[in-house]
Short mmCIF file of C-alpha atoms and ligand atoms in Angstrom, two decimals:
data_model
loop_
_atom_site.label_atom_id
_atom_site.label_comp_id
_atom_site.label_asym_id
_atom_site.label_seq_id
_atom_site.Cartn_x
_atom_site.Cartn_y
_atom_site.Cartn_z
CA ASN A 6 -21.26 -2.77 -13.96
CA TYR A 7 -22.54 0.31 -12.00
CA ARG A 8 -19.88 1.40 -9.37
CA ASN A 9 -20.86 2.66 -5.94
CA ALA A 10 -19.64 6.15 -4.72
CA ASN A 11 -16.78 6.21 -2.25
CA LEU A 12 -17.59 6.56 1.52
CA LYS A 13 -18.40 10.09 2.73
CA THR A 14 -15.16 10.44 4.60
CA ILE A 15 -12.97 9.29 1.60
CA GLN A 16 -14.66 11.89 -0.61
CA ASP A 17 -13.90 14.54 2.16
CA ILE A 18 -10.37 13.37 2.33
CA ASN A 19 -9.93 13.42 -1.52
CA GLN A 20 -11.49 16.99 -1.61
CA HIS A 21 -9.40 18.39 1.32
CA GLU A 22 -6.23 16.94 0.08
CA THR A 23 -6.02 19.75 -2.47
CA ASP A 24 -6.33 22.50 0.15
CA SER A 25 -3.10 23.92 0.80
CA ALA A 26 -3.71 25.18 4.21
CA ILE A 27 -4.79 21.65 5.62
CA ILE A 28 -2.30 19.60 7.57
CA ARG A 29 -2.45 16.02 6.27
CA LEU A 30 -1.73 13.72 9.26
CA GLY A 31 -2.56 10.46 7.69
CA THR A 32 -1.67 10.79 3.98
CA GLY A 33 -0.17 7.51 2.52
CA GLU A 34 2.11 9.47 0.18
CA LEU A 35 5.73 10.86 0.17
CA SER A 36 5.94 14.48 0.95
CA PRO A 37 7.01 16.55 -2.10
CA THR A 38 10.33 17.02 -0.39
CA LEU A 39 10.99 13.25 -0.51
CA LEU A 40 10.40 12.78 -4.15
CA PRO A 41 13.63 13.06 -6.26
CA THR A 42 12.14 15.65 -8.64
CA LYS A 43 15.27 17.25 -9.58
CA LYS A 44 16.97 14.04 -10.27
CA ILE A 45 14.13 12.70 -12.37
CA GLU A 46 14.18 15.97 -14.44
CA LYS A 47 17.99 15.50 -14.94
CA SER A 48 17.53 11.95 -16.16
CA LEU A 49 14.84 12.75 -18.55
CA GLN A 50 17.18 15.39 -20.04
CA SER A 51 20.02 12.90 -20.36
CA THR A 52 18.03 9.74 -21.53
CA SER A 53 17.81 8.59 -25.08
CA PHE A 54 14.99 7.24 -26.97
CA ASP A 55 14.94 5.08 -29.98
CA ALA A 56 12.28 5.21 -32.81
CA HIS A 57 10.11 2.77 -30.85
CA SER A 58 10.37 4.26 -27.37
CA LEU A 59 7.20 6.40 -27.56
CA GLY A 60 4.86 4.08 -29.36
CA TYR A 61 2.48 1.68 -27.80
CA SER A 62 4.37 -1.04 -25.76
CA GLU A 63 3.56 -4.73 -25.89
CA PRO A 64 0.59 -5.92 -23.86
CA LYS A 65 2.78 -6.91 -20.90
CA GLY A 66 4.65 -3.62 -21.09
CA ASP A 67 8.13 -2.31 -22.05
CA LYS A 68 10.45 -5.34 -22.37
CA ARG A 69 13.43 -3.36 -20.99
CA LEU A 70 11.50 -2.42 -17.86
CA ARG A 71 10.23 -6.06 -17.28
CA GLN A 72 13.93 -7.13 -17.67
CA SER A 73 15.06 -4.79 -15.03
CA ILE A 74 12.13 -5.67 -12.70
CA SER A 75 13.03 -9.22 -13.08
CA VAL A 76 16.50 -8.45 -11.88
CA TYR A 77 15.24 -6.32 -9.07
CA LEU A 78 12.96 -8.98 -7.88
CA GLU A 79 15.88 -11.49 -7.70
CA THR A 80 17.03 -9.43 -4.72
CA LYS A 81 13.81 -10.38 -2.95
CA GLY A 82 14.33 -14.03 -3.69
CA ILE A 83 11.70 -13.86 -6.43
CA ASN A 84 12.27 -15.70 -9.63
CA ALA A 85 10.31 -14.01 -12.28
CA SER A 86 11.23 -14.07 -15.89
CA PRO A 87 10.24 -10.91 -18.06
CA GLY A 88 7.44 -13.11 -19.71
CA SER A 89 5.83 -13.69 -16.27
CA LEU A 90 5.78 -10.10 -15.53
CA MET A 91 3.42 -7.32 -16.64
CA ILE A 92 3.66 -3.53 -16.12
CA VAL A 93 0.58 -1.76 -14.71
CA SER A 94 -0.40 1.89 -13.84
CA GLY A 95 0.05 1.43 -10.28
CA GLY A 96 -0.80 -1.29 -7.71
CA LEU A 97 -4.33 -0.11 -7.72
CA GLN A 98 -4.71 -1.10 -11.37
CA ALA A 99 -3.25 -4.46 -10.66
CA LEU A 100 -6.13 -5.03 -8.26
CA GLN A 101 -8.71 -3.75 -10.81
CA LEU A 102 -7.36 -6.00 -13.42
CA ILE A 103 -7.47 -9.17 -11.04
CA SER A 104 -11.03 -8.29 -10.11
CA VAL A 105 -12.34 -7.95 -13.62
CA GLY A 106 -10.13 -10.44 -15.21
CA LEU A 107 -9.94 -13.21 -12.93
CA LEU A 108 -13.06 -13.19 -10.62
CA GLN A 109 -16.66 -14.09 -11.25
CA LYS A 110 -19.18 -11.58 -9.84
CA GLY A 111 -20.46 -12.51 -6.29
CA SER A 112 -17.13 -14.48 -5.69
CA MET A 113 -15.77 -14.40 -2.20
CA VAL A 114 -12.60 -12.54 -1.47
CA LEU A 115 -10.83 -13.05 1.88
CA HIS A 116 -8.49 -10.36 3.25
CA GLU A 117 -6.82 -9.24 6.29
CA SER A 118 -8.74 -6.68 8.18
CA PRO A 119 -8.34 -3.78 8.65
CA SER A 120 -7.60 -3.33 5.10
CA TYR A 121 -6.53 -1.03 2.38
CA LEU A 122 -9.17 -2.66 0.28
CA ASN A 123 -12.01 -1.00 2.23
CA SER A 124 -10.60 2.31 1.39
CA VAL A 125 -10.51 1.80 -2.35
CA HIS A 126 -13.06 -0.76 -3.22
CA PRO A 127 -11.46 -2.41 -6.31
CA PHE A 128 -13.23 -5.75 -5.69
CA GLN A 129 -16.32 -4.42 -3.92
CA SER A 130 -17.10 -2.19 -7.02
CA ALA A 131 -16.89 -5.29 -9.31
CA GLY A 132 -19.50 -7.21 -7.17
CA MET A 133 -17.28 -9.33 -5.17
CA HIS A 134 -18.20 -10.23 -1.61
CA LEU A 135 -15.37 -9.29 0.91
CA VAL A 136 -14.71 -11.30 4.18
CA GLY A 137 -12.16 -9.52 6.52
CA LEU A 138 -10.19 -11.96 8.75
CA SER A 139 -8.47 -10.45 11.86
CA LYS A 140 -4.95 -11.26 12.81
CA GLN A 141 -5.76 -10.40 16.39
CA GLY A 142 -8.61 -12.88 16.68
CA ARG A 143 -8.74 -16.09 18.77
CA GLU A 144 -8.09 -18.24 15.62
CA SER A 145 -5.17 -17.77 13.41
CA ILE A 146 -5.64 -16.49 9.88
CA PRO A 147 -4.94 -19.92 8.36
CA THR A 148 -7.56 -21.67 10.74
CA GLN A 149 -10.10 -18.96 9.70
CA ILE A 150 -9.39 -19.59 6.00
CA LYS A 151 -9.74 -23.34 6.47
CA ARG A 152 -13.14 -22.86 8.45
CA ILE A 153 -14.72 -20.31 6.05
CA ASN A 154 -13.50 -22.08 2.81
CA GLY A 155 -15.09 -25.18 4.19
CA ARG A 156 -18.51 -23.61 3.86
CA LYS A 157 -18.20 -21.57 0.82
CA LYS A 158 -15.30 -21.59 -1.75
CA ALA A 159 -12.98 -18.50 -1.64
CA SER A 160 -11.67 -17.11 -4.68
CA LEU A 161 -8.58 -15.51 -3.27
CA PHE A 162 -6.80 -14.27 -0.24
CA TYR A 163 -5.54 -10.71 -0.29
CA THR A 164 -2.56 -9.46 2.05
CA VAL A 165 -0.11 -6.73 2.58
CA PRO A 166 2.29 -8.83 4.53
CA THR A 167 4.99 -6.35 4.85
CA PHE A 168 4.46 -2.88 6.45
CA ASN A 169 0.78 -3.08 6.11
CA ASN A 170 -1.61 -0.37 5.26
CA PRO A 171 -3.03 0.89 7.69
CA THR A 172 -1.60 -1.28 10.57
CA ASN A 173 2.10 -1.49 9.73
CA THR A 174 2.35 -5.01 10.94
CA THR A 175 4.71 -7.51 9.13
CA TRP A 176 4.08 -11.24 8.87
CA THR A 177 6.93 -13.41 10.26
CA LYS A 178 8.62 -16.02 7.91
CA GLU A 179 6.67 -18.63 9.91
CA GLU A 180 3.31 -17.02 9.28
CA ARG A 181 4.04 -16.77 5.62
CA LEU A 182 4.90 -20.30 5.40
CA ASN A 183 1.83 -21.31 7.25
CA LEU A 184 -0.46 -19.00 4.89
CA LEU A 185 1.15 -20.53 1.85
CA SER A 186 0.73 -24.08 2.88
CA THR A 187 -2.92 -23.59 4.03
CA CYS A 188 -3.75 -21.75 0.78
CA LYS A 189 -2.01 -24.54 -1.21
CA LYS A 190 -4.37 -27.15 0.57
CA GLU A 191 -7.36 -25.08 0.13
CA GLN A 192 -6.46 -24.25 -3.49
CA ILE A 193 -6.97 -20.51 -2.76
CA PRO A 194 -4.74 -18.08 -4.79
CA ILE A 195 -2.88 -15.49 -2.82
CA ILE A 196 -2.60 -11.79 -3.78
CA GLU A 197 0.55 -10.34 -2.16
CA ASP A 198 0.38 -6.53 -2.27
CA ASP A 199 4.07 -5.68 -1.66
CA VAL A 200 4.20 -1.82 -2.28
CA TYR A 201 6.00 -0.98 0.96
CA SER A 202 8.66 -3.69 1.34
CA ASP A 203 11.62 -1.55 0.13
CA LEU A 204 10.98 0.86 2.94
CA TRP A 205 12.55 -1.17 5.89
CA PHE A 206 14.39 0.74 8.51
CA GLU A 207 16.82 -1.12 10.92
CA LYS A 208 16.50 -4.61 9.37
CA ARG A 209 15.24 -6.17 6.23
CA PRO A 210 11.68 -7.95 6.40
CA PRO A 211 11.27 -11.72 5.64
CA LEU A 212 11.32 -12.34 1.96
CA PRO A 213 7.97 -11.93 0.08
CA ILE A 214 5.48 -15.01 -0.02
CA LYS A 215 6.15 -15.10 -3.66
CA SER A 216 9.82 -16.16 -3.10
CA ILE A 217 8.71 -19.33 -1.44
CA ASP A 218 5.86 -20.13 -3.91
CA THR A 219 6.68 -23.26 -6.00
CA ASP A 220 3.15 -23.86 -7.36
CA GLY A 221 2.26 -20.46 -9.03
CA LEU A 222 -0.25 -19.67 -6.31
CA VAL A 223 0.84 -16.13 -5.45
CA LEU A 224 0.22 -13.06 -7.64
CA HIS A 225 2.84 -10.57 -6.46
CA ILE A 226 2.12 -6.79 -6.73
CA GLY A 227 4.85 -4.00 -6.64
CA SER A 228 4.84 -0.32 -7.33
CA MET A 229 7.05 2.67 -7.76
CA SER A 230 4.46 4.93 -5.98
CA LYS A 231 5.61 4.56 -2.35
CA THR A 232 9.34 4.88 -3.21
CA LEU A 233 9.98 6.85 -6.31
CA SER A 234 6.91 8.86 -7.54
CA PRO A 235 3.01 8.03 -7.50
CA GLY A 236 2.55 10.29 -10.28
CA LEU A 237 4.66 7.99 -12.53
CA ARG A 238 1.84 5.58 -12.22
CA ILE A 239 4.08 2.36 -12.60
CA GLY A 240 3.69 -0.87 -11.02
CA TRP A 241 3.93 -4.52 -11.89
CA ILE A 242 2.39 -8.03 -11.34
CA ALA A 243 4.44 -11.28 -11.28
CA GLY A 244 2.70 -14.49 -11.66
CA PRO A 245 2.17 -17.60 -13.80
CA ILE A 246 2.52 -16.79 -17.41
CA THR A 247 -0.92 -17.87 -18.40
CA VAL A 248 -2.50 -15.47 -15.80
CA ILE A 249 -0.12 -12.64 -16.58
CA GLU A 250 -1.29 -13.06 -20.38
CA ARG A 251 -4.81 -12.94 -19.52
CA LEU A 252 -4.46 -9.89 -17.44
CA ALA A 253 -2.23 -8.30 -20.04
CA ASP A 254 -5.15 -9.02 -22.48
CA ILE A 255 -7.58 -7.32 -20.30
CA LYS A 256 -5.25 -4.29 -19.85
CA MET A 257 -5.09 -3.80 -23.48
CA GLN A 258 -8.90 -3.70 -23.53
CA MET A 259 -8.82 -1.02 -20.85
CA ASP A 260 -6.04 1.45 -21.74
CA TYR A 261 -3.51 -0.03 -24.27
CA GLY A 262 -0.65 0.23 -21.79
CA SER A 263 1.00 2.44 -19.18
CA SER A 264 2.85 5.71 -20.06
CA ALA A 265 5.93 4.87 -22.21
CA LEU A 266 7.73 7.76 -20.81
CA SER A 267 7.25 6.55 -17.13
CA GLN A 268 8.33 3.02 -18.17
CA HIS A 269 11.54 4.32 -19.74
CA LEU A 270 12.29 6.40 -16.79
CA VAL A 271 11.68 3.56 -14.26
CA ALA A 272 13.99 1.10 -16.35
CA ASP A 273 16.78 3.75 -16.45
CA TRP A 274 16.60 4.18 -12.59
CA LEU A 275 16.64 0.51 -12.04
CA GLU A 276 19.35 -0.24 -14.49
CA SER A 277 21.66 2.67 -13.30
CA GLY A 278 21.51 1.75 -9.69
CA GLN A 279 19.87 5.26 -9.11
CA TYR A 280 16.77 3.53 -7.59
CA THR A 281 18.88 1.64 -5.09
CA LYS A 282 20.78 4.85 -4.02
CA HIS A 283 17.56 6.83 -3.74
CA LEU A 284 16.18 4.15 -1.47
CA GLU A 285 19.16 4.37 0.97
CA TRP A 286 18.60 8.13 1.15
CA LEU A 287 14.71 7.88 1.60
CA ARG A 288 14.92 5.11 4.37
CA HIS A 289 17.16 7.47 6.39
CA GLN A 290 14.67 10.44 5.81
CA LEU A 291 11.90 8.23 6.90
CA ILE A 292 13.60 6.91 9.91
CA VAL A 293 14.02 10.63 11.11
CA ARG A 294 10.55 11.42 10.54
CA ARG A 295 9.40 8.25 12.39
CA ASP A 296 11.50 9.23 15.30
CA PHE A 297 10.25 12.65 15.31
CA THR A 298 6.70 11.65 15.14
CA LEU A 299 7.21 9.14 17.97
CA SER A 300 8.56 11.67 20.17
CA LEU A 301 5.54 13.96 19.47
CA LEU A 302 3.33 10.94 20.38
CA ASN A 303 5.30 10.34 23.61
CA GLN A 304 4.88 14.00 24.51
CA TYR A 305 1.25 14.38 23.79
CA PHE A 306 -0.55 11.02 23.61
CA LYS A 307 0.88 9.33 26.71
CA GLY A 308 -2.20 7.85 28.41
CA LEU A 309 -4.45 8.71 25.46
CA ALA A 310 -3.52 6.08 23.06
CA GLU A 311 -1.22 3.04 22.39
CA TRP A 312 1.05 2.50 19.38
CA GLN A 313 3.86 0.33 18.04
CA ILE A 314 7.20 1.49 16.77
CA PRO A 315 7.27 1.15 12.89
CA GLN A 316 9.98 -1.01 11.59
CA GLY A 317 9.40 0.31 8.14
CA GLY A 318 6.81 1.89 5.77
CA PHE A 319 4.63 5.13 6.45
CA TYR A 320 2.09 4.43 9.13
CA ILE A 321 1.58 4.34 12.89
CA TRP A 322 -1.70 2.62 13.76
CA VAL A 323 -2.69 4.55 16.84
CA LYS A 324 -5.24 2.95 19.25
CA LEU A 325 -7.22 5.61 21.31
CA CYS A 326 -8.17 4.63 24.82
CA LYS A 327 -11.86 5.51 24.18
CA PRO A 328 -13.95 4.79 21.26
CA ILE A 329 -14.22 8.29 19.87
CA VAL A 330 -13.06 7.89 16.12
CA ASN A 331 -16.15 8.75 14.20
CA GLN A 332 -17.32 11.45 11.74
CA ASN A 333 -17.54 13.94 14.60
CA LEU A 334 -13.88 13.71 15.39
CA PHE A 335 -13.05 13.88 11.60
CA LYS A 336 -15.20 17.09 11.42
CA GLN A 337 -13.73 18.58 14.70
CA ALA A 338 -10.30 18.06 13.25
CA ILE A 339 -11.13 19.52 9.80
CA LYS A 340 -12.44 22.67 11.63
CA GLU A 341 -8.76 22.97 13.00
CA ASN A 342 -7.35 22.36 9.59
CA LEU A 343 -6.26 18.74 10.28
CA LEU A 344 -7.02 16.01 7.88
CA LEU A 345 -7.32 12.55 9.57
CA ASN A 346 -7.42 8.86 8.13
CA PRO A 347 -9.99 7.33 10.71
CA GLY A 348 -10.00 3.59 11.28
CA TYR A 349 -13.42 3.16 10.00
CA ILE A 350 -12.29 3.71 6.44
CA TYR A 351 -10.09 0.57 6.73
CA GLU A 352 -12.55 -1.53 8.88
CA PRO A 353 -16.20 -0.62 8.95
CA ASN A 354 -16.93 -0.65 12.71
CA ASN A 355 -13.68 0.56 13.79
CA ASN A 356 -14.10 3.45 16.25
CA THR A 357 -10.83 3.36 18.18
CA HIS A 358 -8.01 3.70 15.54
CA LEU A 359 -6.36 6.49 13.57
CA ARG A 360 -3.76 5.89 10.73
CA LEU A 361 -1.04 8.47 11.24
CA SER A 362 1.49 8.91 8.67
CA TYR A 363 5.17 10.19 9.03
CA SER A 364 5.74 10.27 5.41
CA TYR A 365 3.80 13.46 4.20
CA ALA A 366 3.45 16.33 6.56
CA SER A 367 6.61 18.58 7.40
CA GLU A 368 8.10 18.49 10.85
CA GLU A 369 6.55 21.81 11.62
CA GLN A 370 3.09 20.52 10.54
CA LEU A 371 3.55 17.30 12.50
CA ALA A 372 4.59 19.08 15.67
CA TYR A 373 1.66 21.54 15.43
CA GLY A 374 -0.77 18.99 14.06
CA ILE A 375 -0.23 16.26 16.80
CA GLN A 376 -0.19 18.73 19.50
CA THR A 377 -3.69 20.15 18.37
CA LEU A 378 -5.09 16.80 17.73
CA SER A 379 -4.26 15.58 21.32
CA LYS A 380 -6.26 18.86 22.31
CA ILE A 381 -9.43 17.86 20.31
CA ILE A 382 -9.06 14.22 21.65
CA ARG A 383 -8.96 15.38 25.23
CA ARG A 384 -11.91 17.52 24.83
CA LEU A 385 -13.99 14.68 23.39
CA ILE A 386 -12.97 12.20 26.04
C1 PLP B 418 -1.31 -1.47 0.08
C2 PLP B 418 -1.53 -0.66 -1.04
N1 PLP B 418 -1.53 -1.13 -2.30
C3 PLP B 418 -1.66 -0.51 -3.40
C4 PLP B 418 -1.56 0.75 -3.26
C5 PLP B 418 -1.57 1.65 -4.55
O1 PLP B 418 -0.69 2.37 -4.94
P1 PLP B 418 -0.45 2.71 -6.62
O2 PLP B 418 -1.71 2.33 -7.32
O3 PLP B 418 -0.10 4.13 -6.50
O4 PLP B 418 0.73 1.89 -6.95
C6 PLP B 418 -1.49 1.51 -2.05
C7 PLP B 418 -1.42 2.98 -2.00
O5 PLP B 418 -1.89 3.59 -1.07
C8 PLP B 418 -1.45 0.63 -0.94
O6 PLP B 418 -1.28 1.28 0.26
#
């Protein structure tokens, strides 16, 4: 299967991210200062390995890690035995495995739009047909699902229901229940991409959709990338055992397992409680960054744009008062050493939104970057 190239703007973003002079105002990654690098170094020095630790792991991944993820998922109301869990090299690999392992070419994938899927193409590259459903539309998402599925059978519904990328919206408990009951009636499996849900600020979000799924309809994806370290490349999928076994079989064809060292480390962090402790610290740091960024927006973007106050996660989905979010704005920003994540990489015809992130740039960079961006925008308006 021949893969298409990334969008030009995505290629530009990937390239400019390596430039140390650039200010990354939209990056969906923790700042190096928020990664527990020294602590990880220490735990690697003090951990112990048995003779099997560094060999290939089982198809579903290291048993001890799956056991500790099973215990961790209980805290989210999810009942997943180690046998119904598999380890993957990040949430993105979970999507790739689902796409090549469970779907036929040409099948229709429904998803919430704007969407992370449009920025990475795990389904599009495998020849799936994507249909974006808006939460802002006249019809609710369940109504849209019923209408579309009545015409052509949908293969699955993909959602990031908690601290969405890029919009940072969170589905209410009722919305989760309605979605699940509709998808059950329509027999459409749900992919719940839950990589941000540990990053809540003032209050916990509703429990994952997987926690109310009694029919094995939901494949639940988690990851250590947004909380502990993206470079470890550790994520997981929870789902019905037969589906997990199929996906684990495909993963063996692809890479014969995720890094044993990373799996060992994450198991240590979950078992020892270090992960939970780190999360408490991280949430606090992100709240400080969110508040700082909101104060900058209030200072420089009043009258230029609208936004919501994030309740968790990394992003502020900023809606500009004029439709000027295009290649030109992106290039003007690059000239001033600012790297933006424009709305159109998440939703093809979007020319009004920017995804800002308070997780990556330093306070100093945010202050300079947001002020400079407001000047560019005023000039273009
Ligand atoms: C919604 C969502 N899912 C999955 C991922 C993939 O993360 P990883 O493959 O690093 O776990 C990301 C990262 O940006 C994301 O925003």
